[in-house]
Coordinates of C-alpha atoms in Angstrom, one line a residue:
X1 CA 27.4 23.7 -36.6
X2 CA 23.9 22.6 -37.8
X3 CA 24.2 20.5 -41.0
X4 CA 20.5 19.9 -41.4
X5 CA 19.3 22.1 -44.3
X6 CA 16.1 22.9 -46.1
X7 CA 16.5 23.9 -49.8
X8 CA 14.2 25.4 -52.4
X9 CA 15.0 25.5 -56.1
X10 CA 13.3 27.7 -58.7
X11 CA 14.5 28.3 -62.2
X12 CA 18.0 27.1 -61.4
X13 CA 18.3 29.2 -58.3
X14 CA 18.9 27.2 -55.1
X15 CA 18.1 28.8 -51.8
X16 CA 18.8 27.4 -48.4
X17 CA 16.7 28.7 -45.5
X18 CA 19.1 30.6 -43.1
X19 CA 17.3 29.1 -40.0
X20 CA 15.6 25.8 -39.7
X21 CA 12.1 25.9 -38.2
X22 CA 11.5 24.4 -34.8
X23 CA 9.3 21.8 -36.5
X24 CA 8.6 20.6 -40.0
X25 CA 5.1 19.3 -40.3
X26 CA 4.1 17.4 -43.4
X27 CA 0.5 16.1 -43.8
X28 CA -1.2 13.9 -46.3
X29 CA -4.8 12.5 -46.1
X30 CA -7.1 10.4 -48.2
X31 CA -10.9 10.7 -48.5
X32 CA -11.9 7.0 -48.9
X33 CA -15.4 6.4 -50.4
X34 CA -18.0 5.6 -47.7
X35 CA -20.9 3.4 -48.7
X36 CA -23.6 1.4 -47.0
X37 CA -24.0 -2.1 -48.4
X38 CA -27.1 -4.1 -47.8
X39 CA -26.4 -7.1 -45.6
X40 CA -22.8 -5.9 -44.7
X41 CA -23.2 -2.4 -43.4
X42 CA -20.9 0.6 -43.8
X43 CA -17.8 0.0 -45.9
X44 CA -14.8 2.1 -47.0
X45 CA -13.5 1.9 -50.6
X46 CA -9.8 2.9 -50.8
X47 CA -8.9 5.9 -53.0
X48 CA -5.6 7.5 -54.1
X49 CA -3.9 9.5 -51.3
X50 CA -4.2 13.3 -51.6
X51 CA -1.4 15.8 -52.1
X52 CA 1.2 16.3 -49.4
X53 CA 1.1 19.6 -47.6
X54 CA 4.1 21.4 -46.1
X55 CA 4.1 24.2 -43.5
X56 CA 7.2 26.1 -42.4
X57 CA 7.4 29.0 -39.8
X58 CA 10.8 30.7 -39.1
X59 CA 12.6 34.0 -39.6
X60 CA 15.1 35.6 -41.9
X61 CA 17.9 37.3 -39.8
X62 CA 18.6 41.0 -40.4
X63 CA 22.2 40.7 -39.3
X64 CA 24.9 38.0 -39.1
X65 CA 24.8 36.3 -35.8
X66 CA 26.0 33.2 -34.1
X67 CA 22.9 31.3 -35.0
X68 CA 23.5 31.7 -38.7
X69 CA 24.8 28.6 -40.5
X70 CA 28.5 28.8 -40.9
X71 CA 28.2 27.1 -44.3
X72 CA 25.9 29.7 -45.6
X73 CA 26.9 33.0 -47.1
X74 CA 24.8 35.7 -45.4
X75 CA 22.0 37.2 -47.5
X76 CA 19.5 39.9 -46.3
X77 CA 15.9 39.0 -45.7
X78 CA 14.9 40.8 -48.9
X79 CA 16.7 38.2 -50.9
X80 CA 14.6 35.3 -49.5
X81 CA 11.4 37.4 -49.6
X82 CA 11.9 38.2 -53.3
X83 CA 12.7 34.6 -54.1
X84 CA 9.4 33.3 -52.7
X85 CA 7.3 36.2 -54.0
X86 CA 8.7 35.6 -57.5
X87 CA 8.1 31.9 -57.3
X88 CA 4.5 32.4 -56.2
X89 CA 3.8 35.1 -58.8
X90 CA 5.2 32.9 -61.6
X91 CA 2.8 30.0 -60.8
X92 CA 5.6 27.6 -61.4
X93 CA 6.3 24.6 -59.1
X94 CA 9.4 24.8 -57.0
X95 CA 11.5 22.0 -55.7
X96 CA 11.5 21.4 -52.0
X97 CA 14.5 19.4 -50.7
X98 CA 15.3 18.6 -47.1
X99 CA 18.9 17.4 -46.4
X100 CA 18.8 15.4 -43.3
X101 CA 22.2 15.2 -41.4
X102 CA 22.5 14.6 -37.7
X103 CA 24.8 16.3 -35.2
X104 CA 27.7 13.9 -36.0
X105 CA 27.6 14.7 -39.7
X106 CA 25.9 11.4 -40.8
X107 CA 23.1 11.7 -43.3
X108 CA 19.9 9.9 -42.4
X109 CA 16.5 9.2 -44.0
X110 CA 18.0 10.0 -47.4
X111 CA 15.4 7.9 -49.1
X112 CA 12.7 10.5 -48.1
X113 CA 13.4 12.8 -51.0
X114 CA 11.8 16.1 -51.5
X115 CA 9.2 16.9 -54.2
X116 CA 7.8 19.8 -56.3
X117 CA 5.4 22.1 -54.6
X118 CA 3.2 25.1 -55.4
X119 CA 3.2 27.9 -52.9
X120 CA -0.2 28.5 -51.3
X121 CA 0.8 31.1 -48.8
X122 CA 3.8 33.2 -48.0
X123 CA 3.4 35.8 -45.2
X124 CA 6.1 37.8 -43.5
X125 CA 6.2 40.4 -40.7
X126 CA 8.4 42.4 -38.4
X127 CA 8.4 42.5 -34.6
X128 CA 9.1 45.3 -32.3
X129 CA 12.5 45.2 -30.7
X130 CA 13.9 42.9 -33.4
X131 CA 14.9 45.4 -36.0
X132 CA 16.0 43.8 -39.3
X133 CA 14.5 40.4 -38.6
X134 CA 11.6 39.2 -40.7
X135 CA 9.4 36.4 -39.5
X136 CA 7.5 34.4 -42.1
X137 CA 5.0 31.6 -42.6
X138 CA 5.1 29.4 -45.7
X139 CA 2.5 26.8 -46.8
X140 CA 2.8 24.7 -49.9
X141 CA 1.0 21.8 -51.6
X142 CA 2.6 18.9 -53.5
X143 CA 2.5 19.5 -57.3
X144 CA 1.4 16.6 -59.5
X145 CA 2.1 16.9 -63.2
X146 CA -1.1 16.4 -65.1
X147 CA 0.2 17.0 -68.6
X148 CA 0.1 14.0 -71.0
X149 CA 3.1 11.7 -70.4
X150 CA 5.7 11.1 -73.0
X151 CA 6.0 7.4 -73.9
X152 CA 9.5 6.0 -74.1
X153 CA 9.9 2.7 -76.0
X154 CA 12.2 0.4 -74.0
X155 CA 14.9 -1.3 -76.0
X156 CA 17.4 -4.0 -75.2
X157 CA 20.2 -1.5 -74.7
X158 CA 20.1 0.2 -71.3
X159 CA 20.6 3.9 -71.2
X160 CA 21.0 6.4 -68.3
X161 CA 21.4 10.0 -67.8
X162 CA 23.5 11.5 -65.0
X163 CA 24.4 14.8 -63.7
X164 CA 27.8 16.0 -62.6
X165 CA 28.3 18.7 -60.1
X166 CA 31.5 20.6 -59.5
X167 CA 33.0 20.0 -56.1
X168 CA 35.6 22.7 -56.3
X169 CA 33.7 25.0 -53.9
X170 CA 32.3 22.1 -51.7
X171 CA 33.9 22.4 -48.3
X172 CA 31.8 20.1 -46.2
X173 CA 29.7 16.9 -46.1
X174 CA 26.6 19.1 -45.8
X175 CA 27.3 20.8 -49.1
X176 CA 28.0 17.5 -50.8
X177 CA 24.9 15.9 -49.4
X178 CA 22.8 18.9 -50.4
X179 CA 24.0 18.8 -54.0
X180 CA 23.4 15.0 -54.2
X181 CA 19.9 15.3 -52.7
X182 CA 18.8 18.1 -55.0
X183 CA 20.0 16.2 -58.1
X184 CA 18.4 12.9 -56.8
X185 CA 15.2 14.6 -56.0
X186 CA 15.0 16.3 -59.4
X187 CA 15.7 13.0 -61.2
X188 CA 13.1 11.1 -59.1
X189 CA 10.4 13.6 -59.8
X190 CA 11.3 13.7 -63.5
X191 CA 11.3 9.9 -63.8
X192 CA 7.9 9.7 -62.0
X193 CA 6.3 11.8 -64.8
X194 CA 7.6 9.6 -67.7
X195 CA 5.8 6.5 -69.1
X196 CA 7.6 3.5 -70.4
X197 CA 6.3 1.0 -73.0
X198 CA 7.7 -2.2 -74.3
X199 CA 7.5 -3.4 -77.9
X200 CA 5.9 -6.8 -78.3
X201 CA 5.6 -8.7 -81.5
X202 CA 2.2 -8.4 -83.2
X203 CA 0.2 -11.6 -83.2
X204 CA 0.0 -13.0 -86.7
X205 CA -2.6 -15.4 -87.9
X206 CA -1.8 -17.9 -90.6
X207 CA -3.6 -17.2 -93.9
X208 CA -6.7 -19.5 -94.4
X209 CA -6.8 -20.0 -90.6
X210 CA -10.3 -20.1 -89.2
X211 CA -10.4 -17.5 -86.4
X212 CA -13.0 -15.4 -84.7
X213 CA -13.9 -12.5 -87.0
X214 CA -12.7 -14.2 -90.2
X215 CA -15.0 -13.8 -93.3
X216 CA -15.6 -17.2 -94.8
X217 CA -17.5 -19.0 -97.5
X218 CA -19.7 -22.0 -96.3
X219 CA -20.1 -25.0 -98.5
X220 CA -21.8 -27.7 -96.5
X221 CA -24.2 -27.9 -93.6
X222 CA -24.9 -26.0 -90.4
X223 CA -27.0 -27.0 -87.5
X224 CA -29.0 -25.3 -84.7
X225 CA -26.7 -26.7 -82.0
X226 CA -23.1 -27.8 -81.7
X227 CA -24.1 -31.4 -81.4
X228 CA -25.3 -31.4 -85.0
X229 CA -28.9 -31.6 -83.9
X230 CA -31.9 -31.1 -86.3
X231 CA -32.8 -29.1 -88.2
X232 CA -29.9 -29.3 -90.6
X233 CA -29.5 -26.6 -93.3
X234 CA -27.4 -27.0 -96.4
X235 CA -25.5 -24.2 -98.1
X236 CA -23.3 -23.7 -101.1
X237 CA -21.1 -20.6 -101.4
X238 CA -22.8 -18.9 -98.5
X239 CA -20.9 -15.9 -97.2
X240 CA -20.6 -15.8 -93.4
X241 CA -18.5 -14.5 -90.5
X242 CA -17.1 -16.6 -87.7
X243 CA -18.6 -15.4 -84.4
X244 CA -17.4 -18.0 -82.0
X245 CA -15.1 -21.1 -81.8
X246 CA -15.5 -23.7 -79.1
X247 CA -13.6 -26.8 -78.2
X248 CA -12.4 -29.2 -80.8
X249 CA -14.2 -32.1 -79.0
X250 CA -17.5 -30.7 -80.3
X251 CA -19.0 -32.1 -83.5
X252 CA -19.5 -28.7 -85.0
X253 CA -17.4 -26.2 -83.0
X254 CA -17.7 -23.1 -85.2
X255 CA -20.6 -20.6 -84.7
X256 CA -21.3 -18.5 -87.8
X257 CA -23.5 -15.5 -88.8
X258 CA -24.6 -14.3 -92.2
X259 CA -23.4 -11.1 -93.9
X260 CA -26.1 -9.0 -92.1
X261 CA -25.0 -10.3 -88.7
X262 CA -28.0 -12.7 -88.2
X263 CA -27.2 -15.9 -86.5
X264 CA -27.0 -19.0 -88.7
X265 CA -25.8 -21.8 -86.4
X266 CA -23.0 -24.3 -85.9
X267 CA -20.8 -25.9 -88.5
X268 CA -17.4 -27.6 -89.1
X269 CA -14.1 -25.9 -89.9
X270 CA -13.8 -28.3 -92.9
X271 CA -16.9 -26.7 -94.5
X272 CA -15.5 -23.2 -94.3
X273 CA -13.0 -21.4 -96.6
X274 CA -11.5 -18.1 -95.6
X275 CA -12.2 -15.4 -98.2
X276 CA -9.2 -13.4 -99.6
X277 CA -8.6 -10.2 -97.8
X278 CA -10.5 -11.3 -94.7
X279 CA -9.7 -9.3 -91.5
X280 CA -8.3 -11.5 -88.8
X281 CA -9.2 -10.8 -85.2
X282 CA -7.8 -13.8 -83.5
X283 CA -8.5 -14.4 -79.8

């Protein structure tokens, strides 16, 4: 009894392929940027890997035979053909889920979950002398959700959502593993499309604090450099804006501009008074 199964899910309908293909190729490539840098030569700039591509070739049996999975209720080829044709016509992504179980009944590589795909090709044909059987070729490309993500604000209370599946009709480890894998794959793909954000306290500036961006009134002197070099200019009640604040070891660490944005020079914090309603933009 072959416990390895390949499942596809579309609009709540789960279909298991009646026969596993002789091989299950899955490809993924990346087109790295290629540039020629003077003095170094050709270089490659890494880029995000492309979408995974899946290719399956097998057949749908026309009659019940020894090769049919004993865990699977027989369905005619038209059932599978209609399923994939409907999925392709709808344009909806479908969930591809491989359930890997070896000959001894032990699951393996269960961390390699399936993913949502869009059907690119689905061809089927009949062969002479094999009445009732339909051979098919299926090609699919990984679907990546490009819709705007929903931001979930993280809180201190952890929450989780789970799914429970009835096991009344589960008669083997293959069926249990399949149900678990489908649920896990769906949850993993859903979580991957969600964004999370944490709430951090807003930085608050103390009123009357001299910060970059504060609108102030200058009553005193300002100089052309931070070492209080000549020429010295005097002002009384001059409205200005703090453009830069340097180390406290400087003689005049605050660089100011006038109301029009023109540079004035350097002054001391003690000569500045923050005007009421000033917009703080602390750095």
